[in-house]
XYZ file of C-alpha atoms in Angstrom:
466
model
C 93.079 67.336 88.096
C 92.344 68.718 91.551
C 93.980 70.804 93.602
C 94.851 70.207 97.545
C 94.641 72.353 100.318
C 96.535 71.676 102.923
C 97.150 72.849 106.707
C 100.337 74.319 107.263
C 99.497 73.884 111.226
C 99.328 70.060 111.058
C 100.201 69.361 107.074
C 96.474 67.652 106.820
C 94.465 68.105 103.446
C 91.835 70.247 104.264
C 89.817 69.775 101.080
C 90.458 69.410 97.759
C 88.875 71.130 94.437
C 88.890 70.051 90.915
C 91.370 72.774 88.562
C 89.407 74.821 86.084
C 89.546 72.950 82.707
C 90.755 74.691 79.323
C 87.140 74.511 78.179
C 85.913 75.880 81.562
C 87.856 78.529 81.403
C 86.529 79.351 78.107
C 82.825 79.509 79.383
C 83.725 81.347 82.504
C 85.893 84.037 80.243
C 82.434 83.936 77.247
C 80.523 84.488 80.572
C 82.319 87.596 82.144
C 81.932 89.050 78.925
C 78.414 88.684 78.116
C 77.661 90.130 81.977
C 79.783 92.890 81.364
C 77.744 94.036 78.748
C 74.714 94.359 81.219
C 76.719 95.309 84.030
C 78.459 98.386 82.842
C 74.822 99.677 82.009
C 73.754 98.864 85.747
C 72.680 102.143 87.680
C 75.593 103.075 90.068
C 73.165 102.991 92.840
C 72.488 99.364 92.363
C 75.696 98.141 92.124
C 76.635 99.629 95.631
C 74.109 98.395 96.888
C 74.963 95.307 95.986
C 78.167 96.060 97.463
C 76.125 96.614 100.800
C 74.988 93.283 100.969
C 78.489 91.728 100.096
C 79.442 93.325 103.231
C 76.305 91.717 105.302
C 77.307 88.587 103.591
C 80.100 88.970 105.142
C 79.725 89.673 108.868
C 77.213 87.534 108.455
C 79.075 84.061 107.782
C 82.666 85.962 109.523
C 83.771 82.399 111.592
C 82.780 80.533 108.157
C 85.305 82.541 106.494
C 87.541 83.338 109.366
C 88.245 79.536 109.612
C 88.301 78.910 105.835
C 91.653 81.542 105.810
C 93.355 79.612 109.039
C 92.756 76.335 107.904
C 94.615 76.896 104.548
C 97.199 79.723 105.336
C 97.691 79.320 109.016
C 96.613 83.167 109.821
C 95.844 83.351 113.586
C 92.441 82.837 113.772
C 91.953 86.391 115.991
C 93.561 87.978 112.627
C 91.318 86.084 110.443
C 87.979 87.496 111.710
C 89.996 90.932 111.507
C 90.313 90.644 107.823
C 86.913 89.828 107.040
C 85.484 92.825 108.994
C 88.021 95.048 106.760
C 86.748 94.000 103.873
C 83.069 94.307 104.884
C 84.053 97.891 106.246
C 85.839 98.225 102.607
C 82.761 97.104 100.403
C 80.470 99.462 102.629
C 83.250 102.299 101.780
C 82.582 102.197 98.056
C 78.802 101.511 98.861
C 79.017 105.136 100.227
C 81.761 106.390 97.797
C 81.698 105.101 94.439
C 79.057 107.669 92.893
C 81.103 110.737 94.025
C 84.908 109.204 92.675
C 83.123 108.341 89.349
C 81.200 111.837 88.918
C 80.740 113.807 86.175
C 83.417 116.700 86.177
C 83.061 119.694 84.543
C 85.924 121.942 83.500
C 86.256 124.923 81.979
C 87.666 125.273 79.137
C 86.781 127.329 75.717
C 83.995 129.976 76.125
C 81.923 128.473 73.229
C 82.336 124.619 74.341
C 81.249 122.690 78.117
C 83.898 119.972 78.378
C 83.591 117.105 80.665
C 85.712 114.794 82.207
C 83.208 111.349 82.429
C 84.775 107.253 83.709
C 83.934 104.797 82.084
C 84.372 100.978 82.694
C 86.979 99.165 80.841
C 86.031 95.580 80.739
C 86.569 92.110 82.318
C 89.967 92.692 84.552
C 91.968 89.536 85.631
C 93.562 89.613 89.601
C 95.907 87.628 90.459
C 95.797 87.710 93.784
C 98.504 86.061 96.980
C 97.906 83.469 99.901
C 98.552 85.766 102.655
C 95.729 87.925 102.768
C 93.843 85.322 101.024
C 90.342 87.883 101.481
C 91.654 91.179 101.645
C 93.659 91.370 98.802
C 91.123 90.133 96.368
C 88.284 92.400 97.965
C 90.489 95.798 97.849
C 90.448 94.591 93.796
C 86.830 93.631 93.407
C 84.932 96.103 95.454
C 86.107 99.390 93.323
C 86.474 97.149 90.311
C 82.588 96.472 90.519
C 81.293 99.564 91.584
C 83.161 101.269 88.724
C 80.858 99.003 86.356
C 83.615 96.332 85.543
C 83.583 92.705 85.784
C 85.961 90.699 87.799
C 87.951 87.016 87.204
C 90.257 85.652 90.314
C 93.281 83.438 89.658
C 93.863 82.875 93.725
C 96.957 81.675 94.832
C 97.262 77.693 94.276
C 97.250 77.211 98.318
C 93.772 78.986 98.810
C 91.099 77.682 96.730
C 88.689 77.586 99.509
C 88.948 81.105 99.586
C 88.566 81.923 96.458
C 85.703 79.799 95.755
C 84.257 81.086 99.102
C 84.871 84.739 98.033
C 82.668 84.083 94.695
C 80.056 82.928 96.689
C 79.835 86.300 98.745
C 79.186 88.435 95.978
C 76.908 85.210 94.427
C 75.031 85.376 98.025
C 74.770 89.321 97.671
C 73.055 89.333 94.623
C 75.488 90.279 91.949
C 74.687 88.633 88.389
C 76.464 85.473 87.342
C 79.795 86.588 86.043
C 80.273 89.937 87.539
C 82.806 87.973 89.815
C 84.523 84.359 88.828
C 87.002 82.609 89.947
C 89.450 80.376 88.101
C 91.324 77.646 89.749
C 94.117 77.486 86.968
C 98.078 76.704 87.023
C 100.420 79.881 86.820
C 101.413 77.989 83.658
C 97.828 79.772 82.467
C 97.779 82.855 83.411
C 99.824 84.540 80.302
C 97.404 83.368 77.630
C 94.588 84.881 79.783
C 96.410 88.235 79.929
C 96.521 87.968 76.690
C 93.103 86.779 75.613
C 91.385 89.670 73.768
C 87.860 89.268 75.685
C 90.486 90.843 78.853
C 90.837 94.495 79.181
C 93.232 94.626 82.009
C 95.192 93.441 85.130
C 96.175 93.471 88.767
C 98.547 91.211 89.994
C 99.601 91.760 93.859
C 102.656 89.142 94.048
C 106.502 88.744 94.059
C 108.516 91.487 91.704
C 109.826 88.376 89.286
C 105.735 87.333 88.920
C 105.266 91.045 88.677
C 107.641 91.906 85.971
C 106.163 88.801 84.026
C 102.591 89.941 83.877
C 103.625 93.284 83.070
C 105.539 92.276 80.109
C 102.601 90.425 78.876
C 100.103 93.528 79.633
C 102.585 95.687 78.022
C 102.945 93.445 74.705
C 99.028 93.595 74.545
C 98.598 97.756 75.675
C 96.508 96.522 78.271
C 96.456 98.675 82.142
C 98.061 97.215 84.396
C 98.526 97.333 88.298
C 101.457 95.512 90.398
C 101.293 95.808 94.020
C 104.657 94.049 94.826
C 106.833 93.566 97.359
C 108.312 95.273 100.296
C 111.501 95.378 102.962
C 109.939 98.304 104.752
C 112.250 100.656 107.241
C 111.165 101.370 110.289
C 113.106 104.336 111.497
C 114.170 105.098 115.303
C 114.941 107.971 116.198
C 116.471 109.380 119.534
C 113.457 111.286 121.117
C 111.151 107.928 119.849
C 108.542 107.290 122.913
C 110.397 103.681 123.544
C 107.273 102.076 125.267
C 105.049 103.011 122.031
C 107.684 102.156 119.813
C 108.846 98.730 120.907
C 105.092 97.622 121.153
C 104.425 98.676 117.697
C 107.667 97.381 116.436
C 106.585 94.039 117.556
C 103.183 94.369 115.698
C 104.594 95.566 112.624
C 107.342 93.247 112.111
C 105.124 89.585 113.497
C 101.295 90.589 111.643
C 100.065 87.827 109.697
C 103.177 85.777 111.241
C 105.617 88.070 109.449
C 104.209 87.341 106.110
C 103.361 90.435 104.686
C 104.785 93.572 102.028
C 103.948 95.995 104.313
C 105.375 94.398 107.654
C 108.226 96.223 109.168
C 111.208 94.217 108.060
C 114.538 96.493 108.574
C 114.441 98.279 111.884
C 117.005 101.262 111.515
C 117.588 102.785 114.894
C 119.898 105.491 115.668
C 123.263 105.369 118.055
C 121.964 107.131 121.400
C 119.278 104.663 121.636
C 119.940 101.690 120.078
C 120.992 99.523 122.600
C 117.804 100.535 124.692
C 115.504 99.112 121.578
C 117.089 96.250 120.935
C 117.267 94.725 124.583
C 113.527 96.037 124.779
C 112.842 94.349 121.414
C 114.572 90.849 121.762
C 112.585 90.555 124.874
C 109.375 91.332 124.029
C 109.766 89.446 120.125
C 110.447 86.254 123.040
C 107.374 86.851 124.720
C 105.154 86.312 121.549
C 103.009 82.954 121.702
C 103.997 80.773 118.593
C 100.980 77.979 117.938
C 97.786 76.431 116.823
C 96.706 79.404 114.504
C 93.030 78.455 116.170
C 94.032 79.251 119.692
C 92.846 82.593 120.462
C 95.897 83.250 122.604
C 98.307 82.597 119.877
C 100.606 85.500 118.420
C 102.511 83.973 115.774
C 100.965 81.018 113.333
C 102.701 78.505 111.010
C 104.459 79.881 107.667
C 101.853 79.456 104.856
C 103.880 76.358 103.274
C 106.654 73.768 104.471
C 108.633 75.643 101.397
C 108.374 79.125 102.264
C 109.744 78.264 105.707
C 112.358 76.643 104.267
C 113.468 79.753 101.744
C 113.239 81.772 104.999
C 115.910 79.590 106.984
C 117.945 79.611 104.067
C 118.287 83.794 104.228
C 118.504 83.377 107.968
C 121.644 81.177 107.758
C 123.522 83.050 104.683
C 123.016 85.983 106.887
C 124.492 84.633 109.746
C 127.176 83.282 107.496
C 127.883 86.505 106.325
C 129.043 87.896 109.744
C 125.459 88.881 111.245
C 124.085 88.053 114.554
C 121.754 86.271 115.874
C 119.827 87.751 119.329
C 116.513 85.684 119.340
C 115.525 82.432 117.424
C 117.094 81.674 113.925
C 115.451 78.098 113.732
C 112.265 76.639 113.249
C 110.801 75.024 115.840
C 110.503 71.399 116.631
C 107.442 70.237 116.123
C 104.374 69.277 113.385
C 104.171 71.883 110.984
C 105.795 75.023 109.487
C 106.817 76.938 112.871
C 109.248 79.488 112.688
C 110.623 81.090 115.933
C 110.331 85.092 115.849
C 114.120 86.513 115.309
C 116.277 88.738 115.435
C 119.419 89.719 113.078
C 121.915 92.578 113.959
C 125.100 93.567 113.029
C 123.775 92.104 109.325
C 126.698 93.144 106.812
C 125.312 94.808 103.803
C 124.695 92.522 100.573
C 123.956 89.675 103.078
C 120.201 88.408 102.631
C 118.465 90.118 105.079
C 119.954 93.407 104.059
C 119.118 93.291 100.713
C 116.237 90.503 100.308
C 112.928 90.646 101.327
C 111.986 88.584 104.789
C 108.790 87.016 104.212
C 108.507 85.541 107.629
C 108.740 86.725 111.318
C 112.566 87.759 111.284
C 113.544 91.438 112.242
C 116.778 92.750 111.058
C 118.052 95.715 112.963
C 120.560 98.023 112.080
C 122.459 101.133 113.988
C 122.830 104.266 112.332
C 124.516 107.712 113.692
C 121.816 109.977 112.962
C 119.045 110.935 111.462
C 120.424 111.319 108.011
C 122.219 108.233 107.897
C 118.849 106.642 109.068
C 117.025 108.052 106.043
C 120.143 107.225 103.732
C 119.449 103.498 104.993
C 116.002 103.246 104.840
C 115.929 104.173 101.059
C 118.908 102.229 100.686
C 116.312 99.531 99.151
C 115.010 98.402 95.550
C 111.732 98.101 97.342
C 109.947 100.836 97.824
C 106.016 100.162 99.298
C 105.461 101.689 103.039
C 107.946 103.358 105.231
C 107.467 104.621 109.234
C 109.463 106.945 111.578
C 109.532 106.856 115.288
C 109.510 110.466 117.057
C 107.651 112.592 119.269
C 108.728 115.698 117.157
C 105.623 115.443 114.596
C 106.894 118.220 112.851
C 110.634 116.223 112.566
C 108.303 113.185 111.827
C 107.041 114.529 108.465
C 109.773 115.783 107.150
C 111.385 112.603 107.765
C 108.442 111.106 105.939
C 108.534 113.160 103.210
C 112.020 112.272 102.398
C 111.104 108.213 102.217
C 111.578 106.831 98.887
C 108.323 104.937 99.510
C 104.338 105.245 98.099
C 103.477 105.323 101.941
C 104.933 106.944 105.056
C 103.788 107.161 108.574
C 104.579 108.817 111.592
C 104.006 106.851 114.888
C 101.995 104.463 113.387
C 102.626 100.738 111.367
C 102.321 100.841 107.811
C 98.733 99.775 107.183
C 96.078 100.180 104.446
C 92.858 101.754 105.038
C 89.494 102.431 102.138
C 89.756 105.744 102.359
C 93.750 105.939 101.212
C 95.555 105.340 98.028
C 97.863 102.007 98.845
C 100.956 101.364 96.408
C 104.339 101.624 96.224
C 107.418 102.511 93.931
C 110.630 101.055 92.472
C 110.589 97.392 92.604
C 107.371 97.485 94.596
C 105.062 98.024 91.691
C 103.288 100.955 90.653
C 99.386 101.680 90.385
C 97.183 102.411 93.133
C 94.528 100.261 95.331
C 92.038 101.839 97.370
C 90.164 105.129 97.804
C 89.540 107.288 94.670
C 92.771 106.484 93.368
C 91.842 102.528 93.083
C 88.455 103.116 91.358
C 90.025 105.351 88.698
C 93.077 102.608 88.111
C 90.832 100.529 85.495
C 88.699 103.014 84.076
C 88.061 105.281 80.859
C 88.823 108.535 81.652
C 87.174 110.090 78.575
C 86.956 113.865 77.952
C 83.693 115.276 76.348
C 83.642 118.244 74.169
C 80.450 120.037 73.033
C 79.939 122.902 71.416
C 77.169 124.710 68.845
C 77.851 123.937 65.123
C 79.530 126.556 63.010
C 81.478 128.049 66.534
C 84.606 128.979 67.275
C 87.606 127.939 64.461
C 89.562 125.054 65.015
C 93.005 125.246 66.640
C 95.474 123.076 63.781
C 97.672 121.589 66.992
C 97.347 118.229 68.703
């Protein structure tokens, strides 16, 4: 069987790819294995170098890629070239890094004995990996899972193949052996009897919380590590000394990147009394002023929603909301024309239990909400099973992070978008997932952290206590 991608600008089959076979999969899987054997023993110093040339690769072929992530997702094509350059900038972090996270620690411990605190690589580790960072996502998994001396296999979201066969041909290109990275163009129907395949010593699945809580029953069954980056309704708190300019501008960002289609956007705007009417005019008109388009145009804002479906499910909330007693200030409707369009929106007065109150907004709609004060904002913005990223509005830093500090979330910021950057653990809590991506924290996730214990024959006794 093959599988189709298709252009959610114009609904045009972009290419198509034939589906790994059961006996495929069993060579790739023998494969990974066999390399991982070799590649664990592989000097840490060649391995990021390797990763050095993965990000050469690349910058190198960026509009190749760029274009491979419009054509099938519909990313703005100004976003597109973004996202490769992040994950060059994240390979050459690790290129740098890697040795020092994975050192050798020494602690003290008993006189008579030098204990040490070593990593050690795991194994082959599946990712199962989402359309809308169709590069990034995958690369924040492979570049610390390599450089830590483990081998990677890629089940890509059924909508990207052409980036996941593309991203196997970066770290082919770059030098890696044959194996360290593979991808596997399999049915979901699959993935749960590759968890559980012995030869498979753990998994990272960034997804929806129901796909989460299904590969982490299966990891669980087999005592295998697992890491779930899920999903997200962020808060973005305003408060009543906010700088308004700075605030609005990023509010837009935050709640329309990657067309609204991502955990960490800004999807619950929670703005206090004194200024709330201020926001929201300023909001509503500059959420209008966005371009909406051909994801190739470099003017365009806003692209199409990844698939005819997921714009669909997005309407759906949009109208129970508005159903429910909520308003509607800006758009509400997809727009008229080829291909999955939504219009940027905005909800207020959303009643709580409605959709947009309680469900995640995958999609370029902003729900705002007005609060008293600061505590209520705070009691709202936790108010949430979700529990990823988190940002307050203020020009009192010092208010700021103790605001932050009080988020039920795995990230908070201060006058800035929720973002993820190399040198930061990225992860979240509650029904968000739990693990962390990224800086030391993400190169530890899927090791061995073994402790070493040596000491002189015939020392000091024993101590009879676990």
């Amino acid at each position: 069987m093959s599988i189709e991608s298709v252009n959610p600008a114009t609904g045009e089959v972009v290419d198509s790819y034939d589906e790994t076979s059961e006996s495929q999969r069993e060579d790739r899987l023998e494969r990974a294995t066999e390399t991982y054997a070799e590649w664990r023993e592989t000097p840490i110093e060649r391995r990021q170098g390797l990763l050095s040339e993965a990000a050469d690769v690349l910058r190198g072929n960026v509009e190749e890629y760029a274009t491979f992530m419009t054509e099938e997702m519909g990313k703005p094509i100004v976003q597109s070239r973004a996202e490769v350059e992040k994950c060059a900038w994240l390979c050459e972090y690790y290129a740098e890094h890697a040795a020092s996270h994975l050192q050798d620690e020494v602690v003290a411990s008993a006189p008579e004995a030098r204990t040490v605190v070593v990593h050690e690589p795991l194994g082959p580790v599946l990712a199962i990996m989402p359309w809308n960072f169709p590069f990034w996502q995958v690369f924040r998994f492979a570049a610390p899972t390599l450089a830590a001396g483990n081998v990677g296999l890629l089940k890509h979201a059924s909508n990207v193949p052409g980036c996941a066969r593309a991203i196997e041909d970066v770290f082919r290109e770059a030098g890696f052996p044959e194996g360290a990275f593979t991808t596997l163009l399999i049915g979901s129907d699959e993935i749960d009897a590759v968890v559980a395949d012995d030869r498979i010593a753990g998994v990272t699945l960034t997804g929806s919380d129901g796909a989460g809580r299904a590969v982490g029953e299966t990891a669980g069954r087999e005592l295998k590590k697992s890491v779930l980056e899920l999903g997200g309704s962020d808060p973005f708190v305003v408060l009543e000394d906010a700088p308004m300019d700075e605030t609005v501008q990023a509010a837009v960002q935050a709640r329309l990147l990657n067309s609204g289609q991502s955990c960490i956007a800004a999807k619950r705007f929670v703005v206090v009394d004194d200024v709330y009417d201020e926001f929201v005019d300023r909001f509503v008109e500059a959420m209008d002023e966005q371009v909406v388009g051909d994801p190739t145009d470099e003017r365009t804002d806003v692209g199409p929603q990844a698939r005819p479906d997921l714009m669909d499910e997005l309407h759906e909330q949009v109208e129970k909301t508005l159903e429910a007693g909520g308003e509607c200030r800006l758009g509400g409707e997809p727009i008229d024309r080829e291909g999955a369009f939504y219009r940027p929106t905005v909800l207020t007065d959303v009643p709580e239990d409605a959709p947009a109150d309680r469900e995640e907004l995958f999609g370029p709609v902003a729900t705002v909400f007005r609060v008293p004060d600061e505590a209520a904002a705070i009691e709202k913005a936790n108010d949430t099973r979700f529990g990823l990223g988190a940002s307050v509005w203020t020009e009192d830093l010092e208010r700021g992070e103790r605001v932050a500090r009080r988020f039920e979330s795995g990230l908070a910021f201060v006058n800035e978008l929720v973002k993820s950057d190399p040198r930061l653990p990225f992860g979240g809590i509650k029904d968000s997932g739990y693990g962390r991506e990224l800086a030391e924290d993400g190169i530890t996730e899927f090791v061995n952290t073994k402790t070493i214990w040596v000491q002189r024959a015939g020392g000091a006794g024993t101590e009879m206590v676990e």
